[in-house]
PDB file of C-alpha atoms in Angstrom:
ATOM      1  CA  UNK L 402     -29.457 -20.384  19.612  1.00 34.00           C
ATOM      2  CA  UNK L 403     -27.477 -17.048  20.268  1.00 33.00           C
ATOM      3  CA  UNK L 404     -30.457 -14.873  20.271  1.00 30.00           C
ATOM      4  CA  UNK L 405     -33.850 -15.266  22.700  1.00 31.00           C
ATOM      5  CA  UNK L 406     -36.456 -15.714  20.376  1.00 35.00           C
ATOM      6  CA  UNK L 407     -39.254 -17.603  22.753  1.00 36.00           C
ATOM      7  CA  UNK L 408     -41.039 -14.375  23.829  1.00 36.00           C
ATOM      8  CA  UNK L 409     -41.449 -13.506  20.638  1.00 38.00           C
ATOM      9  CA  UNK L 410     -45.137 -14.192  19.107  1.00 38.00           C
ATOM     10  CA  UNK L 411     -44.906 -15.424  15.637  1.00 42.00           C
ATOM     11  CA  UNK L 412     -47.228 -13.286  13.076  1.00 41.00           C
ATOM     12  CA  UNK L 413     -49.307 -16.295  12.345  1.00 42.00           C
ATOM     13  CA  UNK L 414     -52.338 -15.529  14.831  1.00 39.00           C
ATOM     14  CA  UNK L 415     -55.984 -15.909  15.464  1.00 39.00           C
ATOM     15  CA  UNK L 416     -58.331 -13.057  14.569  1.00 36.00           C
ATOM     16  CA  UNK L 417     -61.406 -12.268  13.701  1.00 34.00           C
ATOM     17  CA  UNK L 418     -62.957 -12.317  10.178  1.00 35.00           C
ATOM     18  CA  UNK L 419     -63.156  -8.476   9.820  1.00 35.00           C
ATOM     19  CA  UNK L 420     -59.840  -7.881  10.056  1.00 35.00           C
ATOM     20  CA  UNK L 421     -58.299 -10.974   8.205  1.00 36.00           C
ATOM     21  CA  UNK L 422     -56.159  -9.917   5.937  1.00 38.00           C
ATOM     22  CA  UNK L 423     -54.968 -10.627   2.336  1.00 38.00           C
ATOM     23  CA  UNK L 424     -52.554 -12.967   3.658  1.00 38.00           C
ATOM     24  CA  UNK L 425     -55.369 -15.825   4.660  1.00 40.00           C
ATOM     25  CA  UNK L 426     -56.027 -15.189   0.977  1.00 46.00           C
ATOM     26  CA  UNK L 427     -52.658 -17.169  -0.072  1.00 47.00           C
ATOM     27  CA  UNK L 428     -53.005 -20.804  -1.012  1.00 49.00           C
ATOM     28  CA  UNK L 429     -51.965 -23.570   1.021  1.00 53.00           C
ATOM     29  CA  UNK L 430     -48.657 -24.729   0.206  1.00 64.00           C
ATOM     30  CA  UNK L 431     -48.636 -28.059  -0.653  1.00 78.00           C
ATOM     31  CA  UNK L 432     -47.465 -31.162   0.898  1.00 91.00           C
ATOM     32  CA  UNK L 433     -48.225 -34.299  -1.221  1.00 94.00           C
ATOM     33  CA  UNK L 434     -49.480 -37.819   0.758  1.00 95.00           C
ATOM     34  CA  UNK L 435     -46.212 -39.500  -0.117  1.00 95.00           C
ATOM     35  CA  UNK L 436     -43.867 -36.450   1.517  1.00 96.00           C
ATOM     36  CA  UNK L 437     -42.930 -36.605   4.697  1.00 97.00           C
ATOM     37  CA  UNK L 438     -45.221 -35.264   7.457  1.00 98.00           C
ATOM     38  CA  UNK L 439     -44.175 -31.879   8.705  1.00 98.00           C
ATOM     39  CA  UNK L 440     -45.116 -32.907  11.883  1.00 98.00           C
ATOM     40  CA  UNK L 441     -41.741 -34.681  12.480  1.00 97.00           C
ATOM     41  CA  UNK L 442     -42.813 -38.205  12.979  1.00 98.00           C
ATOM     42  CA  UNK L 443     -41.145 -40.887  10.580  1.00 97.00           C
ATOM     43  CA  UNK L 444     -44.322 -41.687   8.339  1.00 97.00           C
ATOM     44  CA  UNK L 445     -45.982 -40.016   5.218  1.00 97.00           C
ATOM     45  CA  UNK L 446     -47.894 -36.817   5.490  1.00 97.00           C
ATOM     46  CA  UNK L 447     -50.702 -38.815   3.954  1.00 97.00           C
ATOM     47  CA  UNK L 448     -50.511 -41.558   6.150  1.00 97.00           C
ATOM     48  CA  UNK L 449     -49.693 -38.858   9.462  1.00 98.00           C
ATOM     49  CA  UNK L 450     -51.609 -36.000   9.899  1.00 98.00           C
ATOM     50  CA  UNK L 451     -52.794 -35.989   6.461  1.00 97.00           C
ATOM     51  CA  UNK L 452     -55.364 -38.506   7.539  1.00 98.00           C
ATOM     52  CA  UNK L 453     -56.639 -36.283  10.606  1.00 98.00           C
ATOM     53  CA  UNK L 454     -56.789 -33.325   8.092  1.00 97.00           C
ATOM     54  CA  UNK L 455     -59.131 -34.895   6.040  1.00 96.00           C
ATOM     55  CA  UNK L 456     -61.386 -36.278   8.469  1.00 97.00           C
ATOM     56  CA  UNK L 457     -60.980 -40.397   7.761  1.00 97.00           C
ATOM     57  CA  UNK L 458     -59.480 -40.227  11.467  1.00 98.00           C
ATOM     58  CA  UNK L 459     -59.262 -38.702  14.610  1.00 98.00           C
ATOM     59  CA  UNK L 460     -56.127 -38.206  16.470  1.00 98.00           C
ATOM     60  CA  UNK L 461     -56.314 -40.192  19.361  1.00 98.00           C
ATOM     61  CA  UNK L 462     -54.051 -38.699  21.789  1.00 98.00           C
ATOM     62  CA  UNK L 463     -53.025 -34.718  22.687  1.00 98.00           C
ATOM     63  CA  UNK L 464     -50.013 -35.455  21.189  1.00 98.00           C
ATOM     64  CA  UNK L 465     -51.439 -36.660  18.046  1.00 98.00           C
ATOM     65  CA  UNK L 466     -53.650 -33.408  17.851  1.00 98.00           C
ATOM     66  CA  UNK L 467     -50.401 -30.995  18.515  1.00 98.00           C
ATOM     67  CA  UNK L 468     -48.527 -32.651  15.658  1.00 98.00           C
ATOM     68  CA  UNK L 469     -51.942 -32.567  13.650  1.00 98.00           C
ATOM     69  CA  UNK L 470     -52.159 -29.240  14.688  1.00 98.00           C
ATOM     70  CA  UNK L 471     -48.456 -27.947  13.901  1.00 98.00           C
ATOM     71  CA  UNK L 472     -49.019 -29.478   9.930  1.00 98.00           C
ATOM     72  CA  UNK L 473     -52.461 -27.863   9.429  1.00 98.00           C
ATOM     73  CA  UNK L 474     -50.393 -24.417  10.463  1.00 97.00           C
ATOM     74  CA  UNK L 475     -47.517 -25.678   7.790  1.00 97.00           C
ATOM     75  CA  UNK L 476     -50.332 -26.531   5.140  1.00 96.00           C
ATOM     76  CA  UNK L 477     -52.286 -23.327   5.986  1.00 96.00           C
ATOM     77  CA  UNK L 478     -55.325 -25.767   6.688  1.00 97.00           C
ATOM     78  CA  UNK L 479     -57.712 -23.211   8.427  1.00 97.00           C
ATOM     79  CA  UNK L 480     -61.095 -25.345   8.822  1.00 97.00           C
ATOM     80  CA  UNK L 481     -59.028 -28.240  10.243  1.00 98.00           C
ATOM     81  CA  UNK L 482     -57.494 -25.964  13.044  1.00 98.00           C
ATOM     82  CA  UNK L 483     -61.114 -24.038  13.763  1.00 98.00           C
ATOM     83  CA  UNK L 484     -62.556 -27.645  13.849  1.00 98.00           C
ATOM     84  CA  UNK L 485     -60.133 -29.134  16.426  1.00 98.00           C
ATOM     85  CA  UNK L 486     -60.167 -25.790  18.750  1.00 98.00           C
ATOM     86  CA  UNK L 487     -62.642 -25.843  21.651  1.00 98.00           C
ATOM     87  CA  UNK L 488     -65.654 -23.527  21.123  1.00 97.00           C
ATOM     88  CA  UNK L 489     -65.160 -21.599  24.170  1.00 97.00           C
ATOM     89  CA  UNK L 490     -61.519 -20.289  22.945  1.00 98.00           C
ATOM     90  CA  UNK L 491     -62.101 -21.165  19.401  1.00 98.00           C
ATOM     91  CA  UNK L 492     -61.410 -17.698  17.012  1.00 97.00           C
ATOM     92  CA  UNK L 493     -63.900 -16.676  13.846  1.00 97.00           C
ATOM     93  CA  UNK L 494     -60.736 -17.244  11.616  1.00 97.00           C
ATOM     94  CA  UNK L 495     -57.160 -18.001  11.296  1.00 97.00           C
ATOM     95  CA  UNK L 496     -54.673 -15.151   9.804  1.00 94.00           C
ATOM     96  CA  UNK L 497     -51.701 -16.742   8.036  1.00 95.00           C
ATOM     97  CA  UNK L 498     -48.771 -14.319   7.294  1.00 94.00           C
ATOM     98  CA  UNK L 499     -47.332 -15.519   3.658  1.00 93.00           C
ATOM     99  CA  UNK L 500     -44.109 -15.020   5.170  1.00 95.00           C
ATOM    100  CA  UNK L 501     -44.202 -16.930   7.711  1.00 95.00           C
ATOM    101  CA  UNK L 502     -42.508 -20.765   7.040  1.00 96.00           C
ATOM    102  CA  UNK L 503     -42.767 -23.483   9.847  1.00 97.00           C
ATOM    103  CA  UNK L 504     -39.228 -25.587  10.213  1.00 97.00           C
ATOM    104  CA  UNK L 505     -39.670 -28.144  12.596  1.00 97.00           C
ATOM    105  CA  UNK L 506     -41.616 -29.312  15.261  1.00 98.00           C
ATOM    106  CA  UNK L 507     -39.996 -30.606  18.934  1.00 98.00           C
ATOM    107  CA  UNK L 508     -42.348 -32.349  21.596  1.00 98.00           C
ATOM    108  CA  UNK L 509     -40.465 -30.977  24.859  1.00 97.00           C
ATOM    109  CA  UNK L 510     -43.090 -33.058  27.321  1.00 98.00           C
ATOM    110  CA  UNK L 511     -46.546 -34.341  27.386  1.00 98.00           C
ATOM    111  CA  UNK L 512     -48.895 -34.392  30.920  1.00 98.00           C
ATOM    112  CA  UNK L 513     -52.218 -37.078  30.106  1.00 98.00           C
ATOM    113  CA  UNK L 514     -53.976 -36.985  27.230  1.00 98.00           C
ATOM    114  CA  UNK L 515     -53.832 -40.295  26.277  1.00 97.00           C
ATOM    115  CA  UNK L 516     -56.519 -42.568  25.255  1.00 94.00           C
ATOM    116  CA  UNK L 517     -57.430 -42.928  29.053  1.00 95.00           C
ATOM    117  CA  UNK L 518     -57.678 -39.231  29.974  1.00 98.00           C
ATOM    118  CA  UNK L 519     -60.018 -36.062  29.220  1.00 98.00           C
ATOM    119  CA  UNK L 520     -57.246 -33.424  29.505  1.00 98.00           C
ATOM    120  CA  UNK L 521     -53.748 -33.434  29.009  1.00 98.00           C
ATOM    121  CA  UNK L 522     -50.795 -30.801  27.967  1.00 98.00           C
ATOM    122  CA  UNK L 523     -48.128 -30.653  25.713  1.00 98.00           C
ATOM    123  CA  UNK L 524     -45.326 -28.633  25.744  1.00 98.00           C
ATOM    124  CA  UNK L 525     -43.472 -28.157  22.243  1.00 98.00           C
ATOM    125  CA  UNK L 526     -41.055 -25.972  20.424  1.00 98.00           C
ATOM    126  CA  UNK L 527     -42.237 -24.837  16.818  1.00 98.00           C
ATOM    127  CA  UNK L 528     -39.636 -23.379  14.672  1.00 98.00           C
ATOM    128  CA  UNK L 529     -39.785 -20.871  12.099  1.00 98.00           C
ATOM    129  CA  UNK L 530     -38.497 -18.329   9.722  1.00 97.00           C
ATOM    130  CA  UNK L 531     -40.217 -14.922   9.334  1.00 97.00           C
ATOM    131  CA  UNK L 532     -38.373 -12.946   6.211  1.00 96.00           C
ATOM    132  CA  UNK L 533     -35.048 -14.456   6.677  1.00 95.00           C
ATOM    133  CA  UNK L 534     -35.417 -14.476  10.432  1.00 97.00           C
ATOM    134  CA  UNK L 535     -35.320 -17.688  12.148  1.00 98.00           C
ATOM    135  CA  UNK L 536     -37.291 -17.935  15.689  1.00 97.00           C
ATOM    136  CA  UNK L 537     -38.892 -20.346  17.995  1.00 97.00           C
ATOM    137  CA  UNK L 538     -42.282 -20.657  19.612  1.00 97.00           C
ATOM    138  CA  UNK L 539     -42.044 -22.280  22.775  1.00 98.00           C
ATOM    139  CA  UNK L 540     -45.878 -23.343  24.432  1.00 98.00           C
ATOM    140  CA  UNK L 541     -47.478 -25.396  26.746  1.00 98.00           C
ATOM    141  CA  UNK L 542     -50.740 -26.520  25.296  1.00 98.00           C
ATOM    142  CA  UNK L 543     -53.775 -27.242  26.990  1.00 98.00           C
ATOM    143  CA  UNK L 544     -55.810 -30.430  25.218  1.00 98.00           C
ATOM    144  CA  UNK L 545     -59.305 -31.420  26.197  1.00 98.00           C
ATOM    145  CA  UNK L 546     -61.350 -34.053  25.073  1.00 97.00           C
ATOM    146  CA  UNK L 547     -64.895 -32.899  23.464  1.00 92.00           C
ATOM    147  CA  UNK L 548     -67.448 -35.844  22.514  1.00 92.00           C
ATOM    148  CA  UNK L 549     -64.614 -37.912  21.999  1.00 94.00           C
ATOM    149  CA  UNK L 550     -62.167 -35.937  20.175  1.00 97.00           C
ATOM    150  CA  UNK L 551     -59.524 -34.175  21.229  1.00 98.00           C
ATOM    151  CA  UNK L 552     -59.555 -30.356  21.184  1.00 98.00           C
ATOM    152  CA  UNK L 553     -56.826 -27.391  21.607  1.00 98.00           C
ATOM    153  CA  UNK L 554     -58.183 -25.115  24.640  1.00 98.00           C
ATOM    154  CA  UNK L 555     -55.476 -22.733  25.186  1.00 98.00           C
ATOM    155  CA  UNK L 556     -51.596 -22.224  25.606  1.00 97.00           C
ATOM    156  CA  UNK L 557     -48.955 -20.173  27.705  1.00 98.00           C
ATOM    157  CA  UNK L 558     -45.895 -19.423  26.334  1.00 94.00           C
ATOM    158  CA  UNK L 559     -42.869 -20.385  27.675  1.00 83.00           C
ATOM    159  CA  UNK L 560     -39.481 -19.040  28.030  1.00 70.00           C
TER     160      UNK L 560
END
C-alpha cells in the first residue's frame, strides 16, 4: 500500500442511540446463503457465518466470532454484533455509514481462544473503501468467553 491508512478509524462506529444517524437507517445489503461468505473462508455465507447470524450456531472459537463478526459489519447485521459484544463494553447501537463497503478480511495472528480457553485475541486486517477511498483497519481483538459463547471485549489498533 503506498499510503498509511492503519491509524485511520473507519466511519463505521459504535454510538449511542440518540445520536444514530440516518445511515443505520439503510438496509442491509444482501448476501444470499449460496454466496460466498465475506468472511474469507472457502464455504457459503449460509453455511459460514450465516449460520452464527441467525442463531442455529455458535461460533466456537475467537476466530470464528472475528470472521462472524467482520460479515455481520458487511451485512449491516446490528443485533448480531450487540449480541456477541460483552455487556461491560457493549454500545446502545451500531452506526453504519452507507458509504462505507468492507473488501476483505486477513487473520494476521490468533493468541487462545480455542475451544479449551476463556480468552483469546485476534489480530486482523479489515479492508475497505470509504467514497472511492480504499483503507485498512488493522486491530488486535480481545475475545472472552461469556456462559459459553464467545464475546468481543475490546480492541487496540495497530499500526
Amino acid at each position: 500500500m503506498p499510503r498509511r491508512t492503519a491509524a485511520r478509524r473507519p466511519a463505521t462506529r459504535p454510538t449511542s442511540r440518540n445520536a444514530r444517524s440516518a445511515a443505520s437507517e439503510q438496509p442491509m445489503p444482501a448476501v444470499a446463503a449460496e454466496a460466498p461468505c465475506p468472511c474469507g473462508l472457502p464455504a457459503a455465507y449460509g453455511a459460514c457465518c450465516g449460520r452464527f447470524h441467525t442463531g442455529e450456531a455458535l461460533a466456537p472459537t475467537a476466530e470464528a466470532l472475528m470472521r462472524s463478526r467482520y460479515s455481520a459489519f458487511v451485512v449491516r447485521d446490528e443485533p448480531y454484533l450487540l449480541r456477541t459484544w460483552a455487556p461491560a463494553t457493549r454500545p446502545r447501537s451500531v452506526d453504519f455509514d452507507p458509504a462505507m463497503r468492507w473488501t476483505g478480511l486477513e487473520i494476521a495472528d490468533t493468541t487462545d481462544g480455542t475451544l479449551f480457553h476463556t480468552s483469546g485475541t485476534v489480530t486482523f486486517v479489515a479492508r475497505y473503501t470509504h467514497r472511492g477511498e480504499q483503507g485498512a483497519l488493522r486491530e488486535r481483538s480481545r475475545f472472552e468467553k461469556a456462559d459459553g459463547a464467545w464475546v468481543y471485549v475490546d480492541g487496540t489498533f495497530a499500526d
